[in-house]
PDB file of C-alpha atoms in Angstrom:
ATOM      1  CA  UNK A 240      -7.668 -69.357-114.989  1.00 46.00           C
ATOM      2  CA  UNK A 241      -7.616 -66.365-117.495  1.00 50.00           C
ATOM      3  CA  UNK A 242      -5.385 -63.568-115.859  1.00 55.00           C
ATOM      4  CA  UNK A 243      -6.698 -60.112-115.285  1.00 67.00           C
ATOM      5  CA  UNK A 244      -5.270 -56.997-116.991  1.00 75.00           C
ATOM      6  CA  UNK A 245      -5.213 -53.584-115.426  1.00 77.00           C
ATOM      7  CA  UNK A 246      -7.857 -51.554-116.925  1.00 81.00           C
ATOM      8  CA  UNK A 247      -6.196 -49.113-119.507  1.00 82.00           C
ATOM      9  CA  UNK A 248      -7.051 -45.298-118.345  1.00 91.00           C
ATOM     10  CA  UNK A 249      -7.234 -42.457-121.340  1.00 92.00           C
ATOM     11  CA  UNK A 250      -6.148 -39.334-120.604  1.00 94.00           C
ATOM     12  CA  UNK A 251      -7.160 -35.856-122.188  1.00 93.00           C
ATOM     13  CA  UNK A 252      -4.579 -33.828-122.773  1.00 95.00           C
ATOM     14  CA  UNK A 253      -6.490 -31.503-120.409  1.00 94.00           C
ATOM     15  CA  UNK A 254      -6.026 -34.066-117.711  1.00 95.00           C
ATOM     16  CA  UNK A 255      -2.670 -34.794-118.272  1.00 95.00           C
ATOM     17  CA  UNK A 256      -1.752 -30.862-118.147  1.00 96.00           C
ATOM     18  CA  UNK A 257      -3.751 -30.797-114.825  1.00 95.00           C
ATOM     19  CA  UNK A 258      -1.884 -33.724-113.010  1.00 96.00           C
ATOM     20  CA  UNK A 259       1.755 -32.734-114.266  1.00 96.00           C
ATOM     21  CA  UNK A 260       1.156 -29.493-112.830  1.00 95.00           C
ATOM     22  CA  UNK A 261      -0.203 -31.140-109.573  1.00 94.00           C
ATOM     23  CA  UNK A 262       3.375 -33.169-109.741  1.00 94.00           C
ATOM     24  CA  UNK A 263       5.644 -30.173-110.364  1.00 94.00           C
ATOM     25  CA  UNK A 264       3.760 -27.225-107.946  1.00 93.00           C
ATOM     26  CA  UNK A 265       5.757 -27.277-104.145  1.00 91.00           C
ATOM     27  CA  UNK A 266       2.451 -27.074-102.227  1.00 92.00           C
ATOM     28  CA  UNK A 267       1.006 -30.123-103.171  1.00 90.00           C
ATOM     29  CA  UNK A 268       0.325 -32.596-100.805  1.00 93.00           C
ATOM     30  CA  UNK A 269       2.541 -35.943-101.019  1.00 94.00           C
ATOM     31  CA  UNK A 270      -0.338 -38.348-101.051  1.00 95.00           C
ATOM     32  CA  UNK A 271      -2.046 -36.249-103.879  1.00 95.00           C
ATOM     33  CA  UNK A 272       1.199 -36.228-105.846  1.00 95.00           C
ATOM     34  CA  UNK A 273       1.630 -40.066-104.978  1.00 96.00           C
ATOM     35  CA  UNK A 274      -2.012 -40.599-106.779  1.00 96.00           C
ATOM     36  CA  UNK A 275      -1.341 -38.412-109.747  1.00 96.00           C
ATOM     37  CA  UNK A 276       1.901 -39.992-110.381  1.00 97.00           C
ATOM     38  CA  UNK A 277       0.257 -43.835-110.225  1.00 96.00           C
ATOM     39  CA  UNK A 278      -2.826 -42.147-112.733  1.00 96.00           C
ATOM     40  CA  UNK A 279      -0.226 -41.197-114.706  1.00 96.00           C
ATOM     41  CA  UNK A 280       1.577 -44.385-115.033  1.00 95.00           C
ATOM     42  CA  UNK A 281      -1.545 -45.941-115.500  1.00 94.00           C
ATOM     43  CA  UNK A 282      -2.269 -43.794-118.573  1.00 95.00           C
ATOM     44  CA  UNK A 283       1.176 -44.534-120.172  1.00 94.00           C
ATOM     45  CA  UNK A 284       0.264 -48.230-120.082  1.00 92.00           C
ATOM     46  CA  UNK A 285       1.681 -50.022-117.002  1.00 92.00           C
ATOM     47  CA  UNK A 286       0.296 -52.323-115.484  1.00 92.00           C
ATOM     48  CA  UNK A 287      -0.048 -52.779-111.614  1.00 92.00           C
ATOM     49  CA  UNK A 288       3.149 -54.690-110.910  1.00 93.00           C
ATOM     50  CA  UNK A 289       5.248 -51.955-112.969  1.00 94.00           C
ATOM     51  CA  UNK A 290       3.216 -49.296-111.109  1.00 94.00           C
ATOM     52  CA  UNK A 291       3.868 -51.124-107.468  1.00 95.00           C
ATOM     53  CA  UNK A 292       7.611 -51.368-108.166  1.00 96.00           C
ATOM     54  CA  UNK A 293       8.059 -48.038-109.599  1.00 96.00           C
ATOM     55  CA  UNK A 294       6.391 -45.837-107.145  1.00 95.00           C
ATOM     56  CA  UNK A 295       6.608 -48.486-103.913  1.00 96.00           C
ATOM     57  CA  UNK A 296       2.692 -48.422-103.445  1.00 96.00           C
ATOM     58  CA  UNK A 297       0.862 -51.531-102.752  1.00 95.00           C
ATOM     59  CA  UNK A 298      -1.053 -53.511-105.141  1.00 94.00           C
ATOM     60  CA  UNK A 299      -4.428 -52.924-103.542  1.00 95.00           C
ATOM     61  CA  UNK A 300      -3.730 -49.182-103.560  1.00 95.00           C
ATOM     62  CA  UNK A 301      -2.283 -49.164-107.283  1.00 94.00           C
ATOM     63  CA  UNK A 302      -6.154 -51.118-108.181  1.00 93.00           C
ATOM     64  CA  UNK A 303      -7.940 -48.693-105.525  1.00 94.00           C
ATOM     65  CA  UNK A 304      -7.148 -45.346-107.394  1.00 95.00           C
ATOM     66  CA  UNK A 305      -6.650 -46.719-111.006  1.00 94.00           C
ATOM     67  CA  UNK A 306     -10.769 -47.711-110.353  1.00 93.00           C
ATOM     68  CA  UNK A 307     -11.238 -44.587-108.755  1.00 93.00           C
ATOM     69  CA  UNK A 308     -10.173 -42.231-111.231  1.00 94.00           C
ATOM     70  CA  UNK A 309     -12.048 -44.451-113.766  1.00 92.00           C
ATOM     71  CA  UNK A 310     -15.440 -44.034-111.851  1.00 91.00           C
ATOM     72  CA  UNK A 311     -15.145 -40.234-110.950  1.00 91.00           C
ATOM     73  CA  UNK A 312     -14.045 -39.511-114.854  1.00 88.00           C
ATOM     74  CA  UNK A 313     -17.363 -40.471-115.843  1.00 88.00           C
ATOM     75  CA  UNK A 314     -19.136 -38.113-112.991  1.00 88.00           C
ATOM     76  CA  UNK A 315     -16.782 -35.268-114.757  1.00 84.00           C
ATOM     77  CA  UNK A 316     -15.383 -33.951-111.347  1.00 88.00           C
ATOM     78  CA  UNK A 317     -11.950 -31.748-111.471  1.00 92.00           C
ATOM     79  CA  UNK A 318      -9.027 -33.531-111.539  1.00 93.00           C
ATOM     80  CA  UNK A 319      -7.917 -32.106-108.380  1.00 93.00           C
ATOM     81  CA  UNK A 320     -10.988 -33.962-106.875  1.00 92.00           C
ATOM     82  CA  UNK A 321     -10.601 -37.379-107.725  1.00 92.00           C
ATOM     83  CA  UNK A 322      -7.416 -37.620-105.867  1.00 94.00           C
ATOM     84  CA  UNK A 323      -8.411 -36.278-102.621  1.00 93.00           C
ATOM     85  CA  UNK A 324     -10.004 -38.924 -99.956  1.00 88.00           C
ATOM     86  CA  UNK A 325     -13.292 -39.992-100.290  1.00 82.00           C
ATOM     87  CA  UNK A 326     -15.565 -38.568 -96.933  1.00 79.00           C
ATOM     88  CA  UNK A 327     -14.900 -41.047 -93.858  1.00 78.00           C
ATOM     89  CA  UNK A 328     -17.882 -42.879 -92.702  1.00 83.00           C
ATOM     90  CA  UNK A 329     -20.099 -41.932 -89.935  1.00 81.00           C
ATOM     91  CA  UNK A 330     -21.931 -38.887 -88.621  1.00 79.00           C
ATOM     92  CA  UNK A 331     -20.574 -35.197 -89.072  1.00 78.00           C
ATOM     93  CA  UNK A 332     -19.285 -33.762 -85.656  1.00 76.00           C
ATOM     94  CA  UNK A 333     -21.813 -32.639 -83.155  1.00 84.00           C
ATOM     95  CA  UNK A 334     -19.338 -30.172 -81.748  1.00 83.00           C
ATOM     96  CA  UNK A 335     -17.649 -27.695 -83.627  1.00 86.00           C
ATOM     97  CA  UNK A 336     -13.353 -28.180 -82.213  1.00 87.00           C
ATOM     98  CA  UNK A 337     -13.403 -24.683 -80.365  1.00 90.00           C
ATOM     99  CA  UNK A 338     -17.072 -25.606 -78.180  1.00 88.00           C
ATOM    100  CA  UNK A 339     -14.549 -28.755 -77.097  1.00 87.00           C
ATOM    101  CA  UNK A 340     -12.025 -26.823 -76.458  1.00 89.00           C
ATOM    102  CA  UNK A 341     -14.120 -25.038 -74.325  1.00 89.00           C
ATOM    103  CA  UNK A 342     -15.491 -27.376 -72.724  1.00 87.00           C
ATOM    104  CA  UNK A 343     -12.304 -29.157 -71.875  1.00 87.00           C
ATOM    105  CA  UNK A 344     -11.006 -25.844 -69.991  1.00 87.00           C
ATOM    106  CA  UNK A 345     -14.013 -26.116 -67.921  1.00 87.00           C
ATOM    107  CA  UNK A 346     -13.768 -29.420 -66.850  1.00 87.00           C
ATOM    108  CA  UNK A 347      -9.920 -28.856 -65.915  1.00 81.00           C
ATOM    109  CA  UNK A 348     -10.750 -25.190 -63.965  1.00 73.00           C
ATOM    110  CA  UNK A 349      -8.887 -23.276 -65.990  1.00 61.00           C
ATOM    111  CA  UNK A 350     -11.479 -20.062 -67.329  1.00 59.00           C
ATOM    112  CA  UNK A 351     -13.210 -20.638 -70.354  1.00 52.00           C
ATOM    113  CA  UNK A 352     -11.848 -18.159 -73.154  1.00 55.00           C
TER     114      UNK A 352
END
């Protein structure tokens, strides 16, 4: 059975500018900086297994955002965009948080703000 190589991910130097900056700012969120660090990696030439034991992610999520970036590169969205989550499933919220709120101070008597 023919074994399957990681598909190889080319950076422009645009890109790679974009997610070291991502890497070194203070604000950015640890799951974004986890994702640019396994694009990356990816980019350099490792393959999944190097990528897993480097940077402790799973295999499935090393594959997940390796395809990712790979699909949304071709729909030319910001770099900053391709590592954020992809929308959840499921219908938007009928309720905006402070009508539940509301409604929650109603139900336990206290007056509604």
């Amino acid at each position: 059975m023919p074994r399957l190589s990681a598909t190889t991910i080319e950076l422009s130097e645009a890109e790679r500018i974009a997610l070291e900056k991502l890497l070194n700012r203070n604000s950015t969120a640890q799951q974004i900086a986890l994702r640019a660090k396994i694009i990356l990696a990816a980019a350099n030439g490792s393959s999944h297994g190097e990528v897993v034991r480097a940077l402790g992610v799973s295999l499935e999520m090393s594959r997940l955002w390796r395809q990712r970036w790979i699909e949304l590169t071709r729909r030319e969205i910001p770099v900053l965009e391709r590592l954020k989550d992809s929308p959840r499933p499921g219908s938007p919220m009928t309720f905006s948080i402070e009508q539940i709120t509301r409604l929650y101070a109603l139900l336990d008597g206290s007056p509604a703000q």
